[in-house]
Amino acid sequence: MADLSKLEDAQIVKRCLGGERALFEEVVRRYQNNIYGLCLRKVADLGQAQDIAQETFVVGYENLARLKDPARLKAWLMGIASNLIRDYYKRRKIAGLPEGHDVELVGLDPLASVEQRERHELLYKAIATLSERYKAVLIKRYLEECEYPEIAEELGLSVGAVEVCMHRARKALAGALKELMPDV
Amino acid sequence: MNHEHLDIVMNRAIDGKASPAEREELARALMADPSLRAEYDELVGAHLSTVALFERLDLPSDFTSRVMRKVQPDHVPTDADLTAIIDDNSLGTQLAGEPQPSPAPALRRTALLRRQATITTFLSGIGALSAAAALFIAIGFLTGIIGSRPQSSPEVSGQPGGPAARGGQAPAPAPKRESGTPGEANQEPGVPDSPKPQPEQPERPAPREEDEEDRLPPVKKDIVVEEPQGPEPRETAPVPRVDEPKKDGAGVADQGKDGTKPPPNPGVSEPPKEVVGPGPKPVPPPEGTESQPKSAQPPAVWGRLLSAPSGRVTVPDENGKPVVLDSEVELRVGMKLSTSANCVSVFNWRGNGHFAAGRRTVIALASEGFVFEDGEIAVDFYGERNGPAVAFGAYMLVVKSGTVLLEYKTARKVAISQSSGQSVLKLGEQSLVLEGGAQVAVEFGKMPASPKLKPFVLPEWCGVVRREISLSRIERQLSTRKLSSSETTRLNDQLARLGRLPHTGFLLSGLMNRVLESDAFAVKDLIALLGEVEDGFQSNQDLSLDDAIKLAFECTCDVKNYSEWSKRYGGKLREFAKRDHMKEKKAEEEKRAKEKAEGPSGRDAVKDGKKSDEGDKSLDRNQGDHK
């Protein structure tokens, strides 16, 4: 059996629509980090980000036949995630919650020490204070494990600009950490 | 040395991508400049912390499985999950536990494919066994236990560990695919269905006796049923018989407390002041039905399946085979309903509430509500009596008013979101009140903490079925108007959008009926009006959708046309916003005064981030590559 990771997106979509629905698992594996990374960038609530990521794939699966250009599967899924994230913020507005991020970390390893968990929470809060661009670069690099050329393409920057941006993001993060964890 | 160049070199060194020449260059620079050294150390520290954090923020290792289980009930699980099945543990029971290490993707896929053939058979066997076990246990609960409880304490499947279908059994697809045929649940268009088992002809139900209808709760006289005009109701598919309840069974619970017999079930009920049409005609019993022995009473009527705009709703017959229910069919206490993979459906309960059931939802109908076994369901209740009781595990949620959404996240975790109104979650003696905007995550075994106020909009599938409900309530008025296809589409879209927002259904249908009754408005005006109501709600944080609808209703009085209505409505919204603005201003002033009293607090990190971000704008312009 062919290695599924070598299949192009268009081939996978075609085979899924042809009846091999289980192949959608490969789509999930391929893009779960990208989708999740996008959700984490925009939605600071970890649980919500995971839910939205999951929902993105469910919606994608159910509407796969409506994808006009199978080669653009990733962009299509990102679009779905963006819409879901937008809905999420609309709901925040409905409930009268502030538009700023409400940082909550749930789902961390309960076996980790209290100190570790607190540190992670503070770090997450520090990331949440950064600008959108810095967050994007950090999450794409650390979570989605994208290389700089890929990040550059997605953000519309040159590779060098992305590298400078990463440096500044790390610097801003270090500064934020210093504020939040002065003892460390 | 160009500082920006050095920044990039430091970055590459941290990423482990610096060339030997760059590493040497950096080492020299760090030795020469202690402040640079300190900066570099900080950056390394931030990098390592971030790596550690993002490892924790990784998606759970079973994320893919979770997604595939949602989209395909017969999904073949991965290796990690196989162990869980073989050990007879439920999938998804890792309650914030350690993430399971997952094998390398290539290895997992190969192993997965190798086992696929065996697993399909294995799961089918589990599915059939689980279905049979679940059916017998559920019937035992519902027919035996339910009836023996007093009316005031609706049936709860009080067994710890959750409903029978979930207790220590292998995971889904069991309750949803009684036939055990792989691929049956695949209803998506374009996907060739596996051969479906033909449902056997079930036994015909007993003839309905006069007093059966009388057992239903009293209904207000001006509560209406919006029955579609047209031919006589077609003979519905015969409903499979459910085991007879005991003599003191479910039927008794439906009588009024004083033992009086309630009038017939009208189906969809509306609160007062909304007369739309005549009452429904009761569904005639199928001919040639067997008569029941006098001692065994047929199960009480629970309500009605109103529509399943997509997919199918099934109920198992005596042999456990699923039988598809047609819409408008009468439902009885004791039935266990399952919705298919692409099915959203709406039920009416006792004429006072609606349940919108999502895909792959399983509910067992009880006299005071239902047992929620899987999937997701939105309950809309607006009656004056006690609302439905929803049982899951050892919990019971009594919906007093408004809309609440319940979703099974895993076998032992249920999320509850209260869109509007109020409900009470009970676990033994403990109880928790949920009101509009409240959300709780229920982990079986303990009462959740205080509800969080979180934004909540009903899911899209819910909007679709609530749209169906709205349309059914205005069908008579709509039928007198001619709608173009674009008007139909726009109205459907608008109602689906509103259906997802927190509001009381009968208020919206009241507004629509008022508009459609009046000669001042055309259908396109109704669509525009609803759009303005939605916009008014969205643009005023403190204005609830119910209030927006009520304001709109007020403005329909004595207007000559839509444009007059629109001006009046705009005025009302401005008045409201002004009141709001004054309140906000006052709150702001109080906040400032408080801050002043407490002293300044700064977040320089935020400032730094923003400053640097401004600097980034230069990055967009002609930043050369550093190679």
GROMACS .gro file of N, CA and C in nm, chain A residues 1 3-5 17 21-22 24-26 28-29 32 36 45-46 48 50-51 53-54 57-58 61-62 87 91-97 104-105 108-111 119-120 123-124 127 129 131 133-134 139 141-143 147-148 157-161 163-168 170-171 173-174 176 178-180, chain B residues 4 7-8 10-12 14-15 17 39 42-43 46-47 49-54 56-60 63-64 66-68 70-72 75 78 96 98 108-109 112-113 188 190-191 359 409 452-457 500-501 537-539 541 603-606 609 612-613 615-616 619-620 623 625-626:
model
  435
    1MET      N    1   0.087  -0.119   0.000
    1MET     CA    2   0.000   0.000   0.000
    1MET      C    3   0.090   0.123   0.000
    3ASP      N    4   0.252   0.481   0.059
    3ASP     CA    5   0.265   0.565   0.176
    3ASP      C    6   0.175   0.685   0.156
    4LEU      N    7   0.080   0.701   0.247
    4LEU     CA    8  -0.020   0.805   0.226
    4LEU      C    9   0.041   0.943   0.231
    5SER      N   10   0.150   0.955   0.306
    5SER     CA   11   0.208   1.089   0.319
    5SER      C   12   0.262   1.139   0.186
   17LEU      N   13  -1.360   1.129  -0.184
   17LEU     CA   14  -1.491   1.147  -0.246
   17LEU      C   15  -1.532   1.023  -0.325
   21ARG      N   16  -1.334   0.706   0.249
   21ARG     CA   17  -1.349   0.817   0.344
   21ARG      C   18  -1.246   0.810   0.457
   22ALA      N   19  -1.201   0.686   0.484
   22ALA     CA   20  -1.105   0.673   0.594
   22ALA      C   21  -0.975   0.747   0.564
   24PHE      N   22  -0.947   1.035   0.499
   24PHE     CA   23  -0.953   1.169   0.559
   24PHE      C   24  -0.866   1.178   0.683
   25GLU      N   25  -0.839   1.062   0.740
   25GLU     CA   26  -0.749   1.060   0.857
   25GLU      C   27  -0.614   1.120   0.820
   26GLU      N   28  -0.570   1.094   0.699
   26GLU     CA   29  -0.442   1.150   0.654
   26GLU      C   30  -0.449   1.301   0.646
   28VAL      N   31  -0.633   1.489   0.833
   28VAL     CA   32  -0.629   1.539   0.971
   28VAL      C   33  -0.485   1.539   1.021
   29ARG      N   34  -0.416   1.428   0.998
   29ARG     CA   35  -0.277   1.420   1.046
   29ARG      C   36  -0.191   1.526   0.981
   32GLN      N   37  -0.338   1.898   1.112
   32GLN     CA   38  -0.392   1.927   1.245
   32GLN      C   39  -0.309   2.034   1.316
   36TYR      N   40  -0.458   2.384   1.427
   36TYR     CA   41  -0.452   2.409   1.571
   36TYR      C   42  -0.370   2.533   1.599
   45ASP      N   43  -0.798   3.054   2.461
   45ASP     CA   44  -0.848   2.946   2.546
   45ASP      C   45  -0.810   2.814   2.482
   46LEU      N   46  -0.731   2.739   2.551
   46LEU     CA   47  -0.676   2.616   2.493
   46LEU      C   48  -0.785   2.517   2.456
   48GLN      N   49  -1.097   2.576   2.392
   48GLN     CA   50  -1.173   2.626   2.277
   48GLN      C   51  -1.094   2.605   2.148
   50GLN      N   52  -0.882   2.376   2.078
   50GLN     CA   53  -0.889   2.236   2.038
   50GLN      C   54  -1.026   2.202   1.980
   51ASP      N   55  -1.128   2.256   2.043
   51ASP     CA   56  -1.263   2.231   1.992
   51ASP      C   57  -1.281   2.286   1.852
   53ALA      N   58  -1.049   2.344   1.638
   53ALA     CA   59  -0.967   2.265   1.545
   53ALA      C   60  -1.042   2.137   1.506
   54GLN      N   61  -1.099   2.074   1.605
   54GLN     CA   62  -1.173   1.951   1.576
   54GLN      C   63  -1.291   1.980   1.486
   57PHE      N   64  -1.221   2.016   1.112
   57PHE     CA   65  -1.209   1.894   1.033
   57PHE      C   66  -1.345   1.827   1.012
   58VAL      N   67  -1.428   1.835   1.111
   58VAL     CA   68  -1.561   1.775   1.095
   58VAL      C   69  -1.637   1.848   0.984
   61TYR      N   70  -1.486   1.760   0.652
   61TYR     CA   71  -1.524   1.626   0.608
   61TYR      C   72  -1.665   1.627   0.548
   62GLU      N   73  -1.753   1.695   0.617
   62GLU     CA   74  -1.892   1.694   0.574
   62GLU      C   75  -1.914   1.773   0.446
   87ASP      N   76  -1.679   3.317   1.438
   87ASP     CA   77  -1.804   3.287   1.510
   87ASP      C   78  -1.780   3.287   1.660
   91ARG      N   79  -1.961   3.519   1.942
   91ARG     CA   80  -2.029   3.468   2.061
   91ARG      C   81  -1.978   3.538   2.186
   92ARG      N   82  -1.853   3.568   2.190
   92ARG     CA   83  -1.797   3.642   2.302
   92ARG      C   84  -1.867   3.775   2.316
   93LYS      N   85  -1.891   3.833   2.202
   93LYS     CA   86  -1.956   3.965   2.204
   93LYS      C   87  -2.098   3.951   2.256
   94ILE      N   88  -2.162   3.846   2.215
   94ILE     CA   89  -2.300   3.826   2.258
   94ILE      C   90  -2.307   3.813   2.410
   95ALA      N   91  -2.210   3.745   2.463
   95ALA     CA   92  -2.212   3.725   2.608
   95ALA      C   93  -2.155   3.846   2.681
   96GLY      N   94  -2.117   3.946   2.605
   96GLY     CA   95  -2.068   4.068   2.670
   96GLY      C   96  -1.930   4.053   2.729
   97LEU      N   97  -1.855   3.953   2.682
   97LEU     CA   98  -1.720   3.937   2.734
   97LEU      C   99  -1.625   4.030   2.660
  104GLU      N  100  -0.675   3.103   2.941
  104GLU     CA  101  -0.696   2.992   3.033
  104GLU      C  102  -0.624   2.872   2.978
  105LEU      N  103  -0.546   2.814   3.060
  105LEU     CA  104  -0.478   2.693   3.017
  105LEU      C  105  -0.544   2.575   3.082
  108LEU      N  106  -0.344   2.077   3.071
  108LEU     CA  107  -0.202   2.047   3.091
  108LEU      C  108  -0.189   1.917   3.168
  109ASP      N  109  -0.074   1.859   3.155
  109ASP     CA  110  -0.048   1.732   3.220
  109ASP      C  111  -0.067   1.745   3.371
  110PRO      N  112  -0.164   1.677   3.427
  110PRO     CA  113  -0.186   1.692   3.570
  110PRO      C  114  -0.074   1.634   3.655
  111LEU      N  115   0.008   1.554   3.592
  111LEU     CA  116   0.119   1.497   3.667
  111LEU      C  117   0.237   1.593   3.676
  119ARG      N  118   0.434   2.787   3.571
  119ARG     CA  119   0.529   2.848   3.477
  119ARG      C  120   0.471   2.847   3.336
  120HIS      N  121   0.413   2.734   3.301
  120HIS     CA  122   0.353   2.726   3.168
  120HIS      C  123   0.241   2.827   3.152
  123LEU      N  124   0.389   3.162   3.105
  123LEU     CA  125   0.450   3.174   2.972
  123LEU      C  126   0.341   3.193   2.866
  124TYR      N  127   0.235   3.118   2.884
  124TYR     CA  128   0.125   3.130   2.788
  124TYR      C  129   0.065   3.269   2.793
  127ILE      N  130   0.291   3.502   2.609
  127ILE     CA  131   0.273   3.494   2.464
  127ILE      C  132   0.147   3.567   2.423
  129THR      N  133   0.031   3.825   2.537
  129THR     CA  134   0.044   3.971   2.537
  129THR      C  135   0.115   4.022   2.413
  131SER      N  136   0.220   4.087   2.013
  131SER     CA  137   0.141   4.131   1.899
  131SER      C  138   0.103   4.010   1.814
  133ARG      N  139   0.153   3.947   1.506
  133ARG     CA  140   0.258   3.897   1.418
  133ARG      C  141   0.357   3.811   1.495
  134TYR      N  142   0.395   3.858   1.611
  134TYR     CA  143   0.491   3.780   1.691
  134TYR      C  144   0.430   3.647   1.731
  139ILE      N  145   0.403   3.069   1.704
  139ILE     CA  146   0.320   2.949   1.698
  139ILE      C  147   0.349   2.869   1.572
  141ARG      N  148   0.626   2.850   1.423
  141ARG     CA  149   0.757   2.787   1.436
  141ARG      C  150   0.754   2.675   1.539
  142TYR      N  151   0.697   2.705   1.655
  142TYR     CA  152   0.707   2.609   1.765
  142TYR      C  153   0.598   2.502   1.762
  143LEU      N  154   0.482   2.540   1.723
  143LEU     CA  155   0.374   2.443   1.728
  143LEU      C  156   0.357   2.372   1.594
  147GLU      N  157   0.907   2.575   0.866
  147GLU     CA  158   1.036   2.636   0.838
  147GLU      C  159   1.014   2.782   0.799
  148TYR      N  160   1.122   2.858   0.801
  148TYR     CA  161   1.109   3.002   0.774
  148TYR      C  162   1.055   3.034   0.636
  157LEU      N  163   0.602   3.778   0.391
  157LEU     CA  164   0.727   3.846   0.420
  157LEU      C  165   0.842   3.775   0.352
  158SER      N  166   0.956   3.840   0.353
  158SER     CA  167   1.075   3.771   0.303
  158SER      C  168   1.127   3.681   0.415
  159VAL      N  169   1.214   3.587   0.380
  159VAL     CA  170   1.268   3.496   0.481
  159VAL      C  171   1.348   3.573   0.585
  160GLY      N  172   1.425   3.667   0.538
  160GLY     CA  173   1.504   3.748   0.631
  160GLY      C  174   1.417   3.825   0.728
  161ALA      N  175   1.307   3.877   0.674
  161ALA     CA  176   1.215   3.952   0.760
  161ALA      C  177   1.157   3.861   0.867
  163GLU      N  178   1.301   3.602   0.992
  163GLU     CA  179   1.405   3.572   1.092
  163GLU      C  180   1.421   3.688   1.190
  164VAL      N  181   1.418   3.807   1.138
  164VAL     CA  182   1.427   3.924   1.227
  164VAL      C  183   1.305   3.928   1.318
  165CYS      N  184   1.194   3.897   1.261
  165CYS     CA  185   1.069   3.899   1.338
  165CYS      C  186   1.075   3.796   1.449
  166MET      N  187   1.129   3.680   1.418
  166MET     CA  188   1.141   3.575   1.519
  166MET      C  189   1.231   3.622   1.632
  167HIS      N  190   1.337   3.685   1.596
  167HIS     CA  191   1.429   3.734   1.699
  167HIS      C  192   1.358   3.833   1.789
  168ARG      N  193   1.287   3.923   1.728
  168ARG     CA  194   1.217   4.024   1.809
  168ARG      C  195   1.106   3.961   1.891
  170ARG      N  196   1.108   3.662   2.016
  170ARG     CA  197   1.173   3.597   2.131
  170ARG      C  198   1.215   3.700   2.233
  171LYS      N  199   1.262   3.812   2.182
  171LYS     CA  200   1.307   3.917   2.273
  171LYS      C  201   1.187   3.972   2.351
  173LEU      N  202   0.919   3.819   2.411
  173LEU     CA  203   0.873   3.714   2.502
  173LEU      C  204   0.962   3.709   2.625
  174ALA      N  205   1.092   3.721   2.605
  174ALA     CA  206   1.183   3.721   2.719
  174ALA      C  207   1.151   3.837   2.812
  176ALA      N  208   0.860   3.986   2.842
  176ALA     CA  209   0.732   3.961   2.907
  176ALA      C  210   0.749   3.862   3.022
  178LYS      N  211   1.013   3.817   3.196
  178LYS     CA  212   1.081   3.885   3.306
  178LYS      C  213   0.981   3.959   3.393
  179GLU      N  214   0.885   4.020   3.328
  179GLU     CA  215   0.782   4.092   3.402
  179GLU      C  216   0.698   3.999   3.488
  180LEU      N  217   0.663   3.888   3.426
  180LEU     CA  218   0.569   3.798   3.495
  180LEU      C  219   0.639   3.706   3.594
  188GLU      N  220   2.139   4.407   1.315
  188GLU     CA  221   2.031   4.324   1.262
  188GLU      C  222   2.086   4.191   1.212
  191ASP      N  223   2.132   3.980   1.506
  191ASP     CA  224   2.005   3.926   1.554
  191ASP      C  225   1.972   3.798   1.478
  192ILE      N  226   1.993   3.804   1.350
  192ILE     CA  227   1.958   3.688   1.267
  192ILE      C  228   2.051   3.571   1.297
  194MET      N  229   2.199   3.515   1.582
  194MET     CA  230   2.158   3.461   1.713
  194MET      C  231   2.036   3.371   1.695
  195ASN      N  232   1.946   3.419   1.614
  195ASN     CA  233   1.824   3.343   1.588
  195ASN      C  234   1.857   3.206   1.529
  196ARG      N  235   1.945   3.206   1.433
  196ARG     CA  236   1.981   3.080   1.368
  196ARG      C  237   2.051   2.987   1.465
  198ILE      N  238   2.005   2.974   1.784
  198ILE     CA  239   1.903   2.919   1.874
  198ILE      C  240   1.826   2.808   1.805
  199ASP      N  241   1.799   2.827   1.677
  199ASP     CA  242   1.724   2.726   1.602
  199ASP      C  243   1.812   2.609   1.563
  201LYS      N  244   2.044   2.624   1.336
  201LYS     CA  245   2.062   2.627   1.191
  201LYS      C  246   2.177   2.720   1.149
  223GLU      N  247   2.174   3.918   2.676
  223GLU     CA  248   2.057   3.916   2.586
  223GLU      C  249   2.042   3.778   2.524
  226GLU      N  250   1.906   3.528   2.766
  226GLU     CA  251   1.761   3.546   2.786
  226GLU      C  252   1.683   3.485   2.671
  227LEU      N  253   1.735   3.506   2.553
  227LEU     CA  254   1.664   3.452   2.436
  227LEU      C  255   1.665   3.299   2.439
  230ALA      N  256   1.409   3.194   2.689
  230ALA     CA  257   1.272   3.207   2.636
  230ALA      C  258   1.244   3.096   2.536
  231HIS      N  259   1.342   3.065   2.455
  231HIS     CA  260   1.326   2.959   2.355
  231HIS      C  261   1.299   2.824   2.422
  233SER      N  262   1.192   2.761   2.723
  233SER     CA  263   1.060   2.762   2.790
  233SER      C  264   0.948   2.745   2.689
  234THR      N  265   0.963   2.810   2.576
  234THR     CA  266   0.858   2.802   2.475
  234THR      C  267   0.850   2.662   2.417
  235VAL      N  268   0.963   2.602   2.396
  235VAL     CA  269   0.962   2.464   2.347
  235VAL      C  270   0.888   2.374   2.446
  236ALA      N  271   0.921   2.391   2.574
  236ALA     CA  272   0.856   2.308   2.676
  236ALA      C  273   0.706   2.334   2.679
  237LEU      N  274   0.668   2.461   2.667
  237LEU     CA  275   0.527   2.494   2.671
  237LEU      C  276   0.453   2.432   2.554
  238PHE      N  277   0.509   2.450   2.435
  238PHE     CA  278   0.435   2.403   2.318
  238PHE      C  279   0.429   2.251   2.311
  240ARG      N  280   0.355   2.091   2.568
  240ARG     CA  281   0.235   2.070   2.649
  240ARG      C  282   0.110   2.113   2.577
  241LEU      N  283   0.127   2.210   2.488
  241LEU     CA  284   0.010   2.260   2.418
  241LEU      C  285  -0.023   2.177   2.296
  242ASP      N  286   0.059   2.078   2.271
  242ASP     CA  287   0.032   1.993   2.155
  242ASP      C  288  -0.109   1.939   2.164
  243LEU      N  289  -0.162   1.914   2.049
  243LEU     CA  290  -0.291   1.847   2.045
  243LEU      C  291  -0.280   1.712   2.114
  244PRO      N  292  -0.385   1.666   2.176
  244PRO     CA  293  -0.381   1.533   2.236
  244PRO      C  294  -0.349   1.429   2.128
  247PHE      N  295  -0.616   1.305   1.890
  247PHE     CA  296  -0.696   1.406   1.822
  247PHE      C  297  -0.751   1.352   1.690
  248THR      N  298  -0.662   1.287   1.616
  248THR     CA  299  -0.706   1.235   1.486
  248THR      C  300  -0.819   1.134   1.506
  250ARG      N  301  -1.026   1.118   1.747
  250ARG     CA  302  -1.148   1.186   1.790
  250ARG      C  303  -1.222   1.244   1.670
  251VAL      N  304  -1.144   1.305   1.582
  251VAL     CA  305  -1.208   1.364   1.464
  251VAL      C  306  -1.272   1.254   1.381
  252MET      N  307  -1.197   1.146   1.361
  252MET     CA  308  -1.249   1.040   1.275
  252MET      C  309  -1.369   0.971   1.338
  254LYS      N  310  -1.586   1.122   1.512
  254LYS     CA  311  -1.700   1.212   1.491
  254LYS      C  312  -1.754   1.201   1.349
  255VAL      N  313  -1.662   1.182   1.254
  255VAL     CA  314  -1.711   1.184   1.116
  255VAL      C  315  -1.746   1.045   1.066
  256GLN      N  316  -1.685   0.945   1.127
  256GLN     CA  317  -1.710   0.809   1.081
  256GLN      C  318  -1.724   0.717   1.200
  259HIS      N  319  -1.501   0.415   1.212
  259HIS     CA  320  -1.359   0.439   1.187
  259HIS      C  321  -1.274   0.337   1.258
  262THR      N  322  -0.669   0.367   1.588
  262THR     CA  323  -0.525   0.352   1.575
  262THR      C  324  -0.475   0.253   1.678
  280ALA      N  325  -0.807   1.421   3.108
  280ALA     CA  326  -0.690   1.504   3.138
  280ALA      C  327  -0.576   1.419   3.189
  282GLU      N  328  -0.241   1.146   3.122
  282GLU     CA  329  -0.117   1.161   3.048
  282GLU      C  330  -0.142   1.139   2.901
  292ARG      N  331   0.256   0.353   1.238
  292ARG     CA  332   0.118   0.341   1.279
  292ARG      C  333   0.029   0.310   1.160
  293ARG      N  334   0.055   0.376   1.051
  293ARG     CA  335  -0.030   0.353   0.934
  293ARG      C  336  -0.016   0.212   0.885
  296LEU      N  337  -0.186  -0.015   1.116
  296LEU     CA  338  -0.329   0.011   1.103
  296LEU      C  339  -0.386  -0.066   0.986
  297LEU      N  340  -0.319  -0.056   0.874
  297LEU     CA  341  -0.371  -0.122   0.755
  297LEU      C  342  -0.371  -0.273   0.773
  372GLU      N  343  -2.322   1.059   0.349
  372GLU     CA  344  -2.281   1.179   0.277
  372GLU      C  345  -2.306   1.161   0.128
  374GLY      N  346  -2.261   1.147  -0.253
  374GLY     CA  347  -2.147   1.112  -0.334
  374GLY      C  348  -2.074   0.989  -0.283
  375VAL      N  349  -2.112   0.943  -0.167
  375VAL     CA  350  -2.044   0.825  -0.114
  375VAL      C  351  -2.136   0.708  -0.133
  543ARG      N  352  -2.644   1.507   1.485
  543ARG     CA  353  -2.605   1.382   1.419
  543ARG      C  354  -2.564   1.280   1.522
  593LYS      N  355  -1.903   1.482   2.489
  593LYS     CA  356  -1.769   1.505   2.435
  593LYS      C  357  -1.690   1.374   2.432
  636LYS      N  358  -1.943   2.874   3.400
  636LYS     CA  359  -1.872   2.989   3.344
  636LYS      C  360  -1.967   3.061   3.252
  637LEU      N  361  -1.951   3.192   3.250
  637LEU     CA  362  -2.029   3.267   3.153
  637LEU      C  363  -1.945   3.275   3.027
  638LYS      N  364  -1.992   3.209   2.925
  638LYS     CA  365  -1.913   3.206   2.802
  638LYS      C  366  -2.004   3.238   2.685
  639PRO      N  367  -1.945   3.291   2.583
  639PRO     CA  368  -2.030   3.319   2.466
  639PRO      C  369  -2.087   3.189   2.412
  640PHE      N  370  -2.209   3.192   2.375
  640PHE     CA  371  -2.268   3.070   2.327
  640PHE      C  372  -2.365   3.097   2.214
  641VAL      N  373  -2.333   3.039   2.103
  641VAL     CA  374  -2.425   3.040   1.990
  641VAL      C  375  -2.448   2.894   1.955
  684ARG      N  376  -2.956   3.015   1.561
  684ARG     CA  377  -2.837   2.984   1.640
  684ARG      C  378  -2.817   3.079   1.757
  685LEU      N  379  -2.892   3.186   1.755
  685LEU     CA  380  -2.872   3.288   1.858
  685LEU      C  381  -2.969   3.264   1.973
  721PHE      N  382  -2.935   4.356   1.756
  721PHE     CA  383  -2.886   4.271   1.864
  721PHE      C  384  -2.733   4.267   1.865
  722GLN      N  385  -2.676   4.251   1.745
  722GLN     CA  386  -2.529   4.237   1.737
  722GLN      C  387  -2.459   4.367   1.774
  723SER      N  388  -2.523   4.479   1.746
  723SER     CA  389  -2.451   4.604   1.769
  723SER      C  390  -2.477   4.664   1.906
  725GLN      N  391  -2.444   4.553   2.286
  725GLN     CA  392  -2.399   4.442   2.371
  725GLN      C  393  -2.500   4.408   2.480
  787ARG      N  394   0.193   4.734   3.229
  787ARG     CA  395   0.234   4.612   3.161
  787ARG      C  396   0.328   4.654   3.052
  788ASP      N  397   0.452   4.674   3.094
  788ASP     CA  398   0.549   4.722   2.996
  788ASP      C  399   0.568   4.620   2.886
  789ALA      N  400   0.547   4.495   2.920
  789ALA     CA  401   0.564   4.391   2.818
  789ALA      C  402   0.473   4.420   2.700
  790VAL      N  403   0.351   4.464   2.731
  790VAL     CA  404   0.257   4.493   2.624
  790VAL      C  405   0.310   4.607   2.540
  793GLY      N  406   0.595   4.501   2.327
  793GLY     CA  407   0.549   4.422   2.213
  793GLY      C  408   0.496   4.512   2.104
  796SER      N  409   0.768   4.715   1.925
  796SER     CA  410   0.844   4.634   1.830
  796SER      C  411   0.760   4.603   1.708
  797ASP      N  412   0.631   4.587   1.732
  797ASP     CA  413   0.544   4.556   1.620
  797ASP      C  414   0.544   4.670   1.520
  799GLY      N  415   0.790   4.861   1.467
  799GLY     CA  416   0.915   4.848   1.394
  799GLY      C  417   0.905   4.744   1.285
  800ASP      N  418   0.820   4.644   1.310
  800ASP     CA  419   0.806   4.537   1.212
  800ASP      C  420   0.752   4.584   1.080
  803LEU      N  421   0.966   4.576   0.818
  803LEU     CA  422   1.007   4.446   0.766
  803LEU      C  423   0.937   4.415   0.635
  804ASP      N  424   0.820   4.473   0.618
  804ASP     CA  425   0.746   4.446   0.497
  804ASP      C  426   0.810   4.509   0.376
  807GLN      N  427   1.312   4.399   0.277
  807GLN     CA  428   1.403   4.338   0.371
  807GLN      C  429   1.482   4.235   0.295
  809ASP      N  430   1.723   3.927   0.204
  809ASP     CA  431   1.746   3.798   0.266
  809ASP      C  432   1.885   3.792   0.324
  810HIS      N  433   1.896   3.728   0.436
  810HIS     CA  434   2.028   3.708   0.493
  810HIS      C  435   2.062   3.562   0.477
   0.00000   0.00000   0.00000
